[in-house]
Coordinates of C-alpha atoms and ligand atoms in Angstrom, one line a residue:
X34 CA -3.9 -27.3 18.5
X35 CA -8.0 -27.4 18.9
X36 CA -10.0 -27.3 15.6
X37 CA -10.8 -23.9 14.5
X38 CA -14.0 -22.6 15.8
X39 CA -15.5 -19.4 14.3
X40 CA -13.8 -16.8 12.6
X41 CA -14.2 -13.5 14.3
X42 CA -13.5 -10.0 12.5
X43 CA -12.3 -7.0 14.0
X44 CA -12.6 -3.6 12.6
X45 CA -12.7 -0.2 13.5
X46 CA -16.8 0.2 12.8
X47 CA -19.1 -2.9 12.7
X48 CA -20.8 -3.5 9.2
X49 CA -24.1 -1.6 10.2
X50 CA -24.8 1.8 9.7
X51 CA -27.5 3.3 13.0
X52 CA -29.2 6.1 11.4
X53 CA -31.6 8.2 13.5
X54 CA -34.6 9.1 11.9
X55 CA -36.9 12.9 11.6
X56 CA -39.0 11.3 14.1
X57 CA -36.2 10.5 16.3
X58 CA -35.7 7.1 16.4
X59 CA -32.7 4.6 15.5
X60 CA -32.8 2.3 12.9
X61 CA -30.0 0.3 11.6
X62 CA -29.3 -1.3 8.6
X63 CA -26.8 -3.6 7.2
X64 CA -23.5 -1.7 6.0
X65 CA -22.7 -3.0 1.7
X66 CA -19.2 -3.0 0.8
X67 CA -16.9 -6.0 -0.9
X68 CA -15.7 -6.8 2.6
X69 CA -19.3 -7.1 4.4
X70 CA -20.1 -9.1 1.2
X71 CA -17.2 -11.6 0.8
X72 CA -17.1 -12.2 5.1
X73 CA -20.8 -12.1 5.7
X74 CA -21.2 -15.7 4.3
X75 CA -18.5 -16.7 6.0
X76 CA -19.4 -15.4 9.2
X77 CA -23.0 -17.1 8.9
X78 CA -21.9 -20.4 7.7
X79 CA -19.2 -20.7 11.0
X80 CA -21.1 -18.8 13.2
X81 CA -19.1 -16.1 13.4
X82 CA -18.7 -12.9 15.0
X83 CA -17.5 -8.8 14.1
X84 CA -16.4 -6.9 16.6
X85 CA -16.5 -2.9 16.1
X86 CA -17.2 0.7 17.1
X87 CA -20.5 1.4 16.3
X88 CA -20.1 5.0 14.8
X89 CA -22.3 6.5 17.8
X90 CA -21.0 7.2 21.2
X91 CA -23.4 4.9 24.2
X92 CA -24.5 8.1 25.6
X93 CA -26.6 9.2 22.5
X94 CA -28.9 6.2 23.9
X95 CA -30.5 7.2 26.8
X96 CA -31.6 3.4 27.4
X97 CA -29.0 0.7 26.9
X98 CA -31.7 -2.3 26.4
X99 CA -32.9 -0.3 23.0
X100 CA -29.2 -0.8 21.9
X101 CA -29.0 -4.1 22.8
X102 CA -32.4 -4.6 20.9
X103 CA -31.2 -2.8 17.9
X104 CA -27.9 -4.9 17.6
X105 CA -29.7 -7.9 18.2
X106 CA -31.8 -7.1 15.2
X107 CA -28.7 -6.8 13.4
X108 CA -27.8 -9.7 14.1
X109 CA -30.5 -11.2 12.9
X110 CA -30.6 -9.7 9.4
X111 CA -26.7 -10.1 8.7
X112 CA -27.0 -13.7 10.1
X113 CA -23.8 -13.2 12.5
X114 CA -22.9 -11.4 15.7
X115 CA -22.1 -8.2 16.4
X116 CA -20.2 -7.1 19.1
X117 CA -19.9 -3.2 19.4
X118 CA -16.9 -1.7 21.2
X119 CA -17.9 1.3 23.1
X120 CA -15.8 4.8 22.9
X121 CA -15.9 7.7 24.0
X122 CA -16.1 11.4 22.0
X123 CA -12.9 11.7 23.5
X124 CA -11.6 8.3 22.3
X125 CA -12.9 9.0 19.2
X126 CA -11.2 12.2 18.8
X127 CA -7.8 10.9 19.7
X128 CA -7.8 7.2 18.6
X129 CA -9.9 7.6 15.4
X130 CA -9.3 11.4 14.1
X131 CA -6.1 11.7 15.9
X132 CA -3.5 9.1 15.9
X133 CA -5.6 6.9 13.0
X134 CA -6.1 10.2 10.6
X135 CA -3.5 12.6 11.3
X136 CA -0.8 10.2 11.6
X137 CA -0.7 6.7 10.3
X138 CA -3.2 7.5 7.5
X139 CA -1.2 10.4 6.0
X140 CA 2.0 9.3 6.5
X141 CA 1.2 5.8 5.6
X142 CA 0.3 7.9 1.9
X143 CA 3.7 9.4 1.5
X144 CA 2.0 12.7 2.9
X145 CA 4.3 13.4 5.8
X146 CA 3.8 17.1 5.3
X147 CA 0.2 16.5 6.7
X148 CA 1.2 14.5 9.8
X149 CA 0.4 16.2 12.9
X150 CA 2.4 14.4 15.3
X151 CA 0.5 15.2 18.3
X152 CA 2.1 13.1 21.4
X153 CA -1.2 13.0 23.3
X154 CA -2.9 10.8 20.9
X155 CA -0.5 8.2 21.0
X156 CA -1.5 6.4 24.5
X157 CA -5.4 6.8 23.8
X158 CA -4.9 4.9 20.4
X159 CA -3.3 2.7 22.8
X160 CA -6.3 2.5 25.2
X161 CA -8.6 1.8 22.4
X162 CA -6.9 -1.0 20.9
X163 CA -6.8 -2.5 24.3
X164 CA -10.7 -2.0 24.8
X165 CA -11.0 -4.2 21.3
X166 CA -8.5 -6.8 22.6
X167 CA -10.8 -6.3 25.5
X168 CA -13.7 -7.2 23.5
X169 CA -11.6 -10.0 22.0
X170 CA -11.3 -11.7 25.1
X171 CA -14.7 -11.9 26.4
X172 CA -16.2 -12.9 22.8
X173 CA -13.8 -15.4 21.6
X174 CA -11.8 -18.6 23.0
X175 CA -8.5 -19.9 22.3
X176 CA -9.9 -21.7 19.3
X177 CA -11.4 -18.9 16.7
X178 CA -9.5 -17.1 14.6
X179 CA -9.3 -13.3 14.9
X180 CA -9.1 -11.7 11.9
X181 CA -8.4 -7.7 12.2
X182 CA -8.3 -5.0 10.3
X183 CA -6.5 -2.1 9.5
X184 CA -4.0 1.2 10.8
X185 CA -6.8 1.7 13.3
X186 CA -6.0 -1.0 15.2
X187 CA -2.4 -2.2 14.9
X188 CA -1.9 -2.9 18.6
X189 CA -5.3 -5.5 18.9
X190 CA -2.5 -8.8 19.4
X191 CA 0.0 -7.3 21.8
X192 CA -2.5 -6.2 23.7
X193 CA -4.4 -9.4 23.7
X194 CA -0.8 -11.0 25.1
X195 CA -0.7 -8.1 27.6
X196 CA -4.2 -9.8 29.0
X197 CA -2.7 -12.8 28.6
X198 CA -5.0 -14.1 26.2
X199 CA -3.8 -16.8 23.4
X200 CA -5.2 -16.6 20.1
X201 CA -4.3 -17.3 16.3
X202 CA -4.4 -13.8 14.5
X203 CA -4.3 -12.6 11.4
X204 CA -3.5 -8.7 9.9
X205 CA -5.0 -7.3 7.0
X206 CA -3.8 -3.3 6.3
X207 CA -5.7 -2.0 3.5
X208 CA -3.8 1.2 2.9
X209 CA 0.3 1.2 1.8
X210 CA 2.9 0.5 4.1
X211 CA 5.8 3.4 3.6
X212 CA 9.5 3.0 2.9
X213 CA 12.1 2.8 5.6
X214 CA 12.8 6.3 5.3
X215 CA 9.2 7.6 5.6
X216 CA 8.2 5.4 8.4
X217 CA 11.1 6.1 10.4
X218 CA 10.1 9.8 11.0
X219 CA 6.9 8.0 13.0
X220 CA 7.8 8.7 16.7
X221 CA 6.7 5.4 17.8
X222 CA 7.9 3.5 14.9
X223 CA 9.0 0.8 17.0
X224 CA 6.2 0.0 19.3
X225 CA 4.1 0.1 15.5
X226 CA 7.0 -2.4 14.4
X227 CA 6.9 -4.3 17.3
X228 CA 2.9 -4.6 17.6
X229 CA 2.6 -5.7 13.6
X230 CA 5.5 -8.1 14.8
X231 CA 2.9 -9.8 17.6
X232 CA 0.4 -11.1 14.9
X233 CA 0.7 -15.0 13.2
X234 CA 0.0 -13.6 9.5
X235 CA 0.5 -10.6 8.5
X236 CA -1.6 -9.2 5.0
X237 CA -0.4 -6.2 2.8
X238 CA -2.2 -5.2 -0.4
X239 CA 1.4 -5.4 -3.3
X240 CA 4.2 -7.2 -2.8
X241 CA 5.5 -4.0 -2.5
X242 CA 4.2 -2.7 0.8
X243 CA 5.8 -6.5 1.9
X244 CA 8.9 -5.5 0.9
X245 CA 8.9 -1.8 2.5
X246 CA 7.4 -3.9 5.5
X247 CA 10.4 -6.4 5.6
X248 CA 13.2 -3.2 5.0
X249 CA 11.9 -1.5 7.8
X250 CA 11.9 -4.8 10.0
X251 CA 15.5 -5.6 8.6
X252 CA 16.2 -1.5 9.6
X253 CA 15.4 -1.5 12.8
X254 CA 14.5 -4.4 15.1
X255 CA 17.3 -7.1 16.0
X256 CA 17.1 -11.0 15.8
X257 CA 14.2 -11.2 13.3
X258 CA 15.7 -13.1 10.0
X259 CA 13.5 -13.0 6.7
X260 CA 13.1 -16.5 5.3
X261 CA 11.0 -17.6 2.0
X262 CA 9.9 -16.3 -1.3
X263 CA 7.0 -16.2 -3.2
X264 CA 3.1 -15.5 -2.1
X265 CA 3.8 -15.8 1.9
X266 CA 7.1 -15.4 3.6
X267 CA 8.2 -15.8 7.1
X268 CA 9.9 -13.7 9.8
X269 CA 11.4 -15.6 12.5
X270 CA 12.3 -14.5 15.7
X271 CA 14.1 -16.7 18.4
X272 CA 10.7 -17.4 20.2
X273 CA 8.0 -17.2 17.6
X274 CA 7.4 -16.9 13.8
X275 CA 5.4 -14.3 11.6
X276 CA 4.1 -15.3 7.9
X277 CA 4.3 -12.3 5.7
X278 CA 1.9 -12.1 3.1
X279 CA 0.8 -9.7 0.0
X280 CA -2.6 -10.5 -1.1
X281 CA -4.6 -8.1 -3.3
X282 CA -8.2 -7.2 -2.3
X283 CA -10.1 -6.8 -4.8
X284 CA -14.4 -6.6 -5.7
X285 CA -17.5 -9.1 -6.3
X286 CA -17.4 -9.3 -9.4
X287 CA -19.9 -10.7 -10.5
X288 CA -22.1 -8.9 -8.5
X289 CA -21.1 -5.5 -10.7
X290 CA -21.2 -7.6 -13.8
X291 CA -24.4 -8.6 -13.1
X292 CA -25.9 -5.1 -11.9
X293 CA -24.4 -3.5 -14.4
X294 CA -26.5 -5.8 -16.9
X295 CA -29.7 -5.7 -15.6
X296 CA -32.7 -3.4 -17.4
X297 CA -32.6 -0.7 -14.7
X298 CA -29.1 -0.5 -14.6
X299 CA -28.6 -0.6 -18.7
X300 CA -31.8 2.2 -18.7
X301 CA -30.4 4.5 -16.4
X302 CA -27.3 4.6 -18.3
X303 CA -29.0 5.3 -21.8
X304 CA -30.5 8.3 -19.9
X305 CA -27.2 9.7 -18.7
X306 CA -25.5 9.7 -22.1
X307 CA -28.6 10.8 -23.8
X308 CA -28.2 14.0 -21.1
X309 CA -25.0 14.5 -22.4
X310 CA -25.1 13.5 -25.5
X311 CA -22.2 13.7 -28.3
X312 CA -19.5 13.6 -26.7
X313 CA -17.0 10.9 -24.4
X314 CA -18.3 10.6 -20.9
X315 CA -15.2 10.4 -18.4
X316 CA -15.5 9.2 -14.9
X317 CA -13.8 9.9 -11.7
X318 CA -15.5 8.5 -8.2
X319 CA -13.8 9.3 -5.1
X320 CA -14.1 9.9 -1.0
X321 CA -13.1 12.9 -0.3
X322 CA -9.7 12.7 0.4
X323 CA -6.6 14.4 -0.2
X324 CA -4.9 11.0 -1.2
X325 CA -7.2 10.2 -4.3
X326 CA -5.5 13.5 -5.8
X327 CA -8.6 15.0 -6.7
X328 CA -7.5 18.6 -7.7
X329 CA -4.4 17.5 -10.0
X330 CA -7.2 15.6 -11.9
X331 CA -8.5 18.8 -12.3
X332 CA -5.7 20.5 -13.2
X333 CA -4.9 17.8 -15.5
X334 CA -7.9 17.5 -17.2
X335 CA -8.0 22.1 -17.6
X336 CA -4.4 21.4 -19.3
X337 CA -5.7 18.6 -21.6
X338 CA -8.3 21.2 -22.9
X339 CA -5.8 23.5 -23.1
X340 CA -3.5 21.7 -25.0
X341 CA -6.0 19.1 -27.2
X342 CA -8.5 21.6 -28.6
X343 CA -10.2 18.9 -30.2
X344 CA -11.6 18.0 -27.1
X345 CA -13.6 21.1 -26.1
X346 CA -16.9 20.0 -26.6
X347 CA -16.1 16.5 -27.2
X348 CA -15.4 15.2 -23.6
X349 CA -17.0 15.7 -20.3
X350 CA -15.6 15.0 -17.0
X351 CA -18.1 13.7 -14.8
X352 CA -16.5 13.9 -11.0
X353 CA -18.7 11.9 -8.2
X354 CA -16.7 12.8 -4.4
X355 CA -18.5 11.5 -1.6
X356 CA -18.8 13.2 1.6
X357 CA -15.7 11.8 4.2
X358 CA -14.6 13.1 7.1
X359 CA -16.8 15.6 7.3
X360 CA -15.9 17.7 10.7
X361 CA -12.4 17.8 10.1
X362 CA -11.0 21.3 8.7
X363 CA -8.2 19.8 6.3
X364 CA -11.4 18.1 4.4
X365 CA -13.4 21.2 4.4
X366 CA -10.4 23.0 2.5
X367 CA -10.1 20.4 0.2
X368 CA -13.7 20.4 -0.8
X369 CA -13.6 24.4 -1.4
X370 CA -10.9 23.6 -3.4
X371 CA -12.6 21.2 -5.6
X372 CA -15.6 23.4 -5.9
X373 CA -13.1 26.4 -7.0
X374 CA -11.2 24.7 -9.6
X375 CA -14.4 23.0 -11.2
X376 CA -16.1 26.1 -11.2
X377 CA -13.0 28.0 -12.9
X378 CA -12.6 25.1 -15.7
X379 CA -16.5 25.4 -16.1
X380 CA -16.6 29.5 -15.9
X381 CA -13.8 29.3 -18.3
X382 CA -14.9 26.8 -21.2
X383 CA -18.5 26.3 -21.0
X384 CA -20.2 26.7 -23.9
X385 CA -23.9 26.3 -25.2
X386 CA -24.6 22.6 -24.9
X387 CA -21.4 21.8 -23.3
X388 CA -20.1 21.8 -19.7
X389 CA -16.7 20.5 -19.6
X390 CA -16.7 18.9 -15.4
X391 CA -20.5 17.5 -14.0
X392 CA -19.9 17.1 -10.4
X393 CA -21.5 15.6 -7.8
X394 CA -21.1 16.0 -4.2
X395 CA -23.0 12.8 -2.3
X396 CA -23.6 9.3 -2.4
X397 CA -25.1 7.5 -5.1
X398 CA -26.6 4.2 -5.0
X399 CA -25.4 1.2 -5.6
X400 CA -27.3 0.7 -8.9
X401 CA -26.9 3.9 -10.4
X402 CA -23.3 4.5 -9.3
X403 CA -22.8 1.4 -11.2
X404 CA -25.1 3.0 -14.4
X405 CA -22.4 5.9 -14.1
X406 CA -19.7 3.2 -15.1
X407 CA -21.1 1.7 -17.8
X408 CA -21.9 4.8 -19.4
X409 CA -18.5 7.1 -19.4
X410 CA -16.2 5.6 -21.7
X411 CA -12.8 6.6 -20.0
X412 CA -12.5 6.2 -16.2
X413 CA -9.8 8.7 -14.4
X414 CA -8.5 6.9 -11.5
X415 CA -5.4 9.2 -10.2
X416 CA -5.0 8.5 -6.5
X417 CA -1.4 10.0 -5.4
X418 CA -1.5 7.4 -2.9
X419 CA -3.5 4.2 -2.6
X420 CA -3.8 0.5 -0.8
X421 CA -5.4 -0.8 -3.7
X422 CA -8.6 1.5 -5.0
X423 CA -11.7 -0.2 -6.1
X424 CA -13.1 2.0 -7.9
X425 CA -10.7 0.9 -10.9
X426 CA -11.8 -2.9 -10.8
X427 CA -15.3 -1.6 -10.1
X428 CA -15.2 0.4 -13.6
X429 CA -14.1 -2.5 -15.4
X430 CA -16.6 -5.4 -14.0
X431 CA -19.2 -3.1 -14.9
X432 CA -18.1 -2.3 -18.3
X433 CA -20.1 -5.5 -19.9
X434 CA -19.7 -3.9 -23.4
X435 CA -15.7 -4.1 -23.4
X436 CA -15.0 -0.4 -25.0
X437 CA -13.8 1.4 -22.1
X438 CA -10.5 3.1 -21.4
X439 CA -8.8 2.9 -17.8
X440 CA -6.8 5.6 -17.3
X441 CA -4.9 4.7 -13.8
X442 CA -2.3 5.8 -11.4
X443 CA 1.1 3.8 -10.9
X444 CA 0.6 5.2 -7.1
X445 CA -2.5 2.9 -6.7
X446 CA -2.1 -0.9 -5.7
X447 CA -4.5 -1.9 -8.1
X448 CA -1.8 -0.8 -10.4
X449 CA 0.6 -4.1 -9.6
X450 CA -2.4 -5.7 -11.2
X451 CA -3.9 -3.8 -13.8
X452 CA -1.0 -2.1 -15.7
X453 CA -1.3 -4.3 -18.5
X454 CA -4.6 -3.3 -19.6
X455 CA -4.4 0.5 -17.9
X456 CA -3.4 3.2 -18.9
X457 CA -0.4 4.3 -16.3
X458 CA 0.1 7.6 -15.1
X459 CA 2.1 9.6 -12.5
X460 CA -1.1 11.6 -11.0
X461 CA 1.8 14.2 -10.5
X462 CA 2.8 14.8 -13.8
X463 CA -0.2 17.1 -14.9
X464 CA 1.2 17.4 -18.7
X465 CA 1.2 13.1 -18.9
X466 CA -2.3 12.4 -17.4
X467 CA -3.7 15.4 -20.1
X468 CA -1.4 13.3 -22.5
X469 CA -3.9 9.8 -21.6
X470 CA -7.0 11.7 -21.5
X471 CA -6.0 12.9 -24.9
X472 CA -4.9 9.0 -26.1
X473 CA -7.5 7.0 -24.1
X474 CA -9.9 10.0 -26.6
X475 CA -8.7 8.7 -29.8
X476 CA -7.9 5.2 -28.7
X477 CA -9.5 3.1 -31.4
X478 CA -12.0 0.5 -30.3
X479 CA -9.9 -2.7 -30.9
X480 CA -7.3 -1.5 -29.0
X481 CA -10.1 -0.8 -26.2
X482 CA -11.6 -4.0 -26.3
X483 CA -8.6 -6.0 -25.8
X484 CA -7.4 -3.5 -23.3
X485 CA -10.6 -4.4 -21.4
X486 CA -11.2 -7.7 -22.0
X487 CA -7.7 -8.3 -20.6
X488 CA -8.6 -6.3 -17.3
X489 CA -11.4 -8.3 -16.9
X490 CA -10.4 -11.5 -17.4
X491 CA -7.7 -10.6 -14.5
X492 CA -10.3 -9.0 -12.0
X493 CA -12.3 -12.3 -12.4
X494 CA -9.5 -14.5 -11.5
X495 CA -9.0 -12.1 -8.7
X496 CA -12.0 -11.2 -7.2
X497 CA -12.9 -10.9 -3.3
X498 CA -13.8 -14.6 -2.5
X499 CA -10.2 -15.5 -4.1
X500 CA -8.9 -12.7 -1.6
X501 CA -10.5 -14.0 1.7
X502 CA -9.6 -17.6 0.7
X503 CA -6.1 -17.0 0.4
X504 CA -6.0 -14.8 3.4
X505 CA -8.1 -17.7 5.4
X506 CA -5.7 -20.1 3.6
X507 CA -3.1 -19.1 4.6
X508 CA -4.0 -17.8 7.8
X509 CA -4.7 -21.8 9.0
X510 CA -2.3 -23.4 6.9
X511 CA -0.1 -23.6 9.7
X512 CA -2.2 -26.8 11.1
X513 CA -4.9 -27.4 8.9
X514 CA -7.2 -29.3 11.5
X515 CA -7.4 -25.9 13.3
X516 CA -9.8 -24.9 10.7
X517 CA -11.1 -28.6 9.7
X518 CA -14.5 -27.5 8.2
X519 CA -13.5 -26.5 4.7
X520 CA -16.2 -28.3 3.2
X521 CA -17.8 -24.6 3.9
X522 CA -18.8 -23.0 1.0
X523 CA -19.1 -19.5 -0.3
X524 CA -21.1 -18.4 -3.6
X525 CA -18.9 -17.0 -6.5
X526 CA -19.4 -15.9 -9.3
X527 CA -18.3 -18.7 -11.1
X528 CA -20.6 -20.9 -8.7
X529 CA -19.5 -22.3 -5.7
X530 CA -15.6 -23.0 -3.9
X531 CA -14.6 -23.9 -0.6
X532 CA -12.4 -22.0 1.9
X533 CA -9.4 -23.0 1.0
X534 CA -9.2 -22.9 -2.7
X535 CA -6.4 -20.8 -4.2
X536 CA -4.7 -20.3 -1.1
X537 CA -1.0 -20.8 -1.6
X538 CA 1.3 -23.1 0.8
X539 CA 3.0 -21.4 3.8
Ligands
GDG674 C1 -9.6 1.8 1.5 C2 -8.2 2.0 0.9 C3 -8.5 0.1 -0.6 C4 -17.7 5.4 -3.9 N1 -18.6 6.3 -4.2 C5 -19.8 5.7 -3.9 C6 -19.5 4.4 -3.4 N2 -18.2 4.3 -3.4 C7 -17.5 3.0 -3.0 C8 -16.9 2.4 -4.2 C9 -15.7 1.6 -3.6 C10 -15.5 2.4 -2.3 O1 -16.5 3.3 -2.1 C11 -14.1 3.1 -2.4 O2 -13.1 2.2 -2.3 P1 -11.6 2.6 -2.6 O3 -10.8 1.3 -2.7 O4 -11.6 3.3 -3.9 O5 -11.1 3.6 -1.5 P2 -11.1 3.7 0.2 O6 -12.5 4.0 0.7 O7 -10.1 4.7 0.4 O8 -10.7 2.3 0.8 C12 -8.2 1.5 -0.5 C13 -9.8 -0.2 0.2 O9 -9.7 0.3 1.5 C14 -10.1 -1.7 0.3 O10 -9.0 -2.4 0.9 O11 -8.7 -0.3 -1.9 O12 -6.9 1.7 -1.1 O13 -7.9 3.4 0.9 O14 -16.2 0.3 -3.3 O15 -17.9 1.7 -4.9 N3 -20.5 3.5 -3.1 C15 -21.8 4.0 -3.2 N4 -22.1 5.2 -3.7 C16 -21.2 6.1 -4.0 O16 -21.5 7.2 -4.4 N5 -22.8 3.1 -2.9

C-alpha cells in the first residue's frame, strides 16, 4: 500500500458557521468544538481536508463565486480545506430531519416511541450519503485516509465501493449503538448493518455500544466471525476484515483548565456567586433535546425540595438549554415544557432572596459558560440517553479548585469512565437523583476533593488528542508506512506527542 497522504474528515456540516449579517451580507467564521480543535492541527500539519454540508442551501447565494470566495477564506483561517457538499431543502428535510433525527437519532437513544418510521426518507438519506462519497471521490485519491463521522452518514463507504472508488476508511458514531432487540425494529436494519460492515475501522464511544454492535452482527448477518479482545477487535468476513474499536471522546483539557484559570474567567465567576449568594450553585447545561432528560431533572430536583427541606433556600439550580433543532415541533413541545415546570417549581417555592431554578435559554460563550462551571458547586448531568456527554468532563477540567460534586447518569458514556469519582444515577428514578442532590449538598469537602481530583486526573489521561491518536492509531496500524509521517506533532496539554502515541496494537 502507498504512504498515507492527507487525512480527510467527513461530517455532516463543515466546521464553519456562515452567518448573514443586518446588512445582508455573509460572513463566516470558524466553528469551536473539541472535535474542530483536536483535527484542526491535524488537518494543517498534513494538509488535510473536511468535507461537509454547509448549513445553507446554494440557492440562498445568488452568486456562486461569493461562495467560493467565502470558503476560500475559510480556508485560509482554519489552515485546511473545506469542501462543502451541496443539498437541497428537500434533502435536508429527508436526510438530515428525517431519516437522521426521526429515526436513527431516537432510536439509537432507546426512544423508539419517538421514531417515526417514515419509508420515504430512507432512499434520500441514501442519495445524500452518495453525494458525500461523491464529494469523496473527486477530493481525495486512493492514498488519504477518510475519516467520517456519525448516524448521518453511515452509508459514505458502500457507496464510495458502489463508484468504485478504493479508499482506507474509518467510522467514528458519537451517539450509542442500541441492543439487538432495539435495533431490530429499524426497517432497514440490515442495509445499516451491512453499510457499517463496508468501513476498515469501525469507532464506538463504551465498550458497550461494541458489544451491542457485535450482538447485532452475530444476530443477524451470516459468515462474519468475531475475533480478538481488548481495545480493537476484528470482524472477519470471507473477503475482507473490519477492526472494531471503543474509544472514548473526550475534551481539551487543558484548554478548560486553563480558561477556567484565567482573571476574566475567575472574575466572572466571583460575580455569579456573589448574585446568588448563600447558598450551593448547581449546574445543568444542555441542547435541547429530549435525550439529555431535561424535565425529570426538574422533577427530580421539585421532589428533592420536597423531601430535604433543608434545602429550600440553600440550593439553586441554575439550568443553561441551548437552542437545537429549532423548527422541528417535538423540540418546541419540549421547550414549553421546560418553561412550565421551571415556572411551577419557581411559582411554588420562591421566596424573598431566593429563586430555587435560574434558567437560561441561549448560548453562552465560551469563557463565561466555563465561569458557570467553576462557580456551581454540584453539576447535574442526567441524560436518559448519551454517546458520551461533555459537559460532565467539561465541569470537572474547569473545576481548578477540586470541591465540586458530579452528580451523573449511568445512561451517559462518560459514565464507563467517570463512575468512580461521580455520583451515579438512574435519571429515571426521580426519588434517587433528589436522594444525590441531597448527598452531593452535605458531602463534606474531603470527600469532594478526592472525588474530583480523581476525575481529573482520569480526564487528563484521556483527553481529545489521546482520542484522535488512538483512533488514527489504529486506523493505520494495519501498515504503518501508509501513514509514514508520524513525526507530526499536535500540542497537548502536557506539551507535545506525535500521532501515534497511545494507540493500542490491532
Ligand atoms: C454528541 C453526542 C457526545 C453547551 N452549551 C453551550 C456550549 N455547549 C457545548 C458544551 C459541549 C457541547 O456543547 C455539548 O456536548 P455533549 O457531549 O454534551 O452533547 P451533544 O451535543 O449531544 O453531542 C454526545 C458528543 O456528540 C461528542 O461525541 O458526547 O453524547 O450526543 O462541548 O460545551 N458551548 C457554548 N455555549 C453554550 O452555551 N459555547
Amino acid at each position: 500500500m502507498s504512504e498515507t497522504r492527507r487525512l480527510a474528515v467527513v461530517s455532516n456540516r463543515l466546521p464553519i458557521v456562515l452567518n448573514r449579517g443586518d446588512d445582508e451580507k455573509w460572513r463566516i467564521t470558524p466553528g469551536s468544538g473539541g472535535l474542530v480543535t483536536a483535527l484542526g492541527p491535524v488537518l494543517r500539519d498534513r494538509g488535510g481536508l473536511w468535507i461537509g454540508w454547509l448549513g445553507a442551501n446554494s440557492d440562498e447565494f445568488q452568486d456562486t463565486s461569493f461562495l467560493d470566495e467565502l470558503l476560500s477564506r475559510g480556508a485560509e483561517e482554519s489552515g485546511y480545506a473545506l469542501k462543502p457538499v451541496d443539498l437541497s431543502a428537500e434533502e435536508v428535510r429527508k436526510y438530515y430531519f428525517g431519516f437522521s433525527n426521526e429515526i436513527l437519532w431516537p432510536l439509537f437513544h432507546d426512544l423508539s416511541g419517538r421514531c417515526n418510521f417514515e419509508p420515504g426518507y430512507w432512499e434520500v438519506y441514501e442519495a445524500v450519503n452518495g453525494k458525500f462519497a461523491q464529494a469523496v471521490a473527486e477530493h481525495t485519491s486512493e492514498d488519504d485516509y477518510v475519516w467520517v463521522h456519525d448516524y448521518q452518514l453511515i452509508l459514505v463507504a458502500e457507496k464510495l465501493k458502489q463508484l468504485g472508488i478504493r479508499r482506507n476508511t474509518g467510522f467514528f458514531l458519537h451517539i450509542p449503538f442500541p441492543p439487538l432487540d432495539l435495533f431490530i425494529r429499524l426497517p432497514w436494519r440490515f442495509q445499516i448493518l451491512n453499510a457499517l460492515l463496508q468501513y476498515d475501522l469501525l469507532g464506538f464511544q463504551t465498550v458497550r455500544d461494541r458489544r451491542n454492535f457485535i450482538g447485532c452482527v452475530r444476530a443477524l448477518t451470516k459468515g462474519v466471525k468475531a475475533c480478538g479482545h481488548g481495545h480493537v477487535s476484528r470482524l472477519v468476513t470471507l473477503e475482507r476484515e473490519v477492526r472494531v474499536g471503543a474509544f472514548p471522546i473526550s475534551i481539551d483539557y487543558g484548554e478548560f483548565a486553563g480558561l477556567a484559570s484565567t482573571p476574566g474567567v475567575a472574575e466572572r465567576a466571583r460575580t455569579i456567586r456573589a448574585n446568588l449568594p448563600n447558598r450551593r450553585l448547581m449546574l445543568g447545561v444542555d441542547r435541547l433535546d429530549y435525550t439529555k432528560g431535561i424535565p425529570d431533572r426538574l422533577k427530580a430536583f421539585v421532589t428533592a425540595l420536597d423531601r430535604y427541606p433543608e434545602l429550600r433556600g440553600a440550593i439553586t439550580l441554575v439550568q443553561i438549554v441551548v437552542p437545537s433543532r429549532e423548527s422541528i415541533r417535538e423540540y418546541d413541545l419540549l421547550k414549553q415544557e421546560i418553561e412550565r415546570l421551571v415556572g411551577e417549581i419557581n411559582g411554588q417555592y420562591t421566596d424573598v432572596g431566593w429563586t430555587p431554578v435560574i434558567y437560561i435559554f441561549r448560548s453562552l460563550h465560551r469563557a463565561d459558560l466555563v465561569a458557570y462551571y467553576r462557580a456551581c458547586e454540584i453539576a447535574l448531568v442526567t441524560p436518559l440517553k448519551d454517546g458520551m456527554n461533555l459537559v460532565a468532563k467539561e465541569y470537572c477540567a474547569s473545576n481548578t479548585r477540586e470541591n465540586g460534586v458530579l452528580i451523573l447518569s449511568e445512561f451517559a458514556g462518560a459514565a464507563a469512565q467517570m463512575h468512580h469519582g461521580a455520583l451515579l444515577v438512574n435519571p429515571y428514578d426521580v426519588y434517587g437523583v433528589a436522594r444525590a442532590i441531597h448527598d452531593a449538598f452535605t458531602m463534606d469537602l474531603e470527600e469532594r476533593r478526592t472525588r474530583m481530583k480523581s476525575l481529573r486526573r482520569s480526564i487528563l489521561r484521556q483527553d481529545i488528542f489521546h482520542w484522535v491518536n488512538s483512533f488514527l492509531g489504529a486506523g493505520i496500524a494495519r501498515d504503518l508506512s501508509s501513514f509514514p509521517r508520524m513525526e507530526l506533532f499536535i500540542p497537548t496539554s502536557r506539551g507535545v506527542r506525535t500521532a501515534l502515541d497511545g494507540s493500542s496494537p490491532p
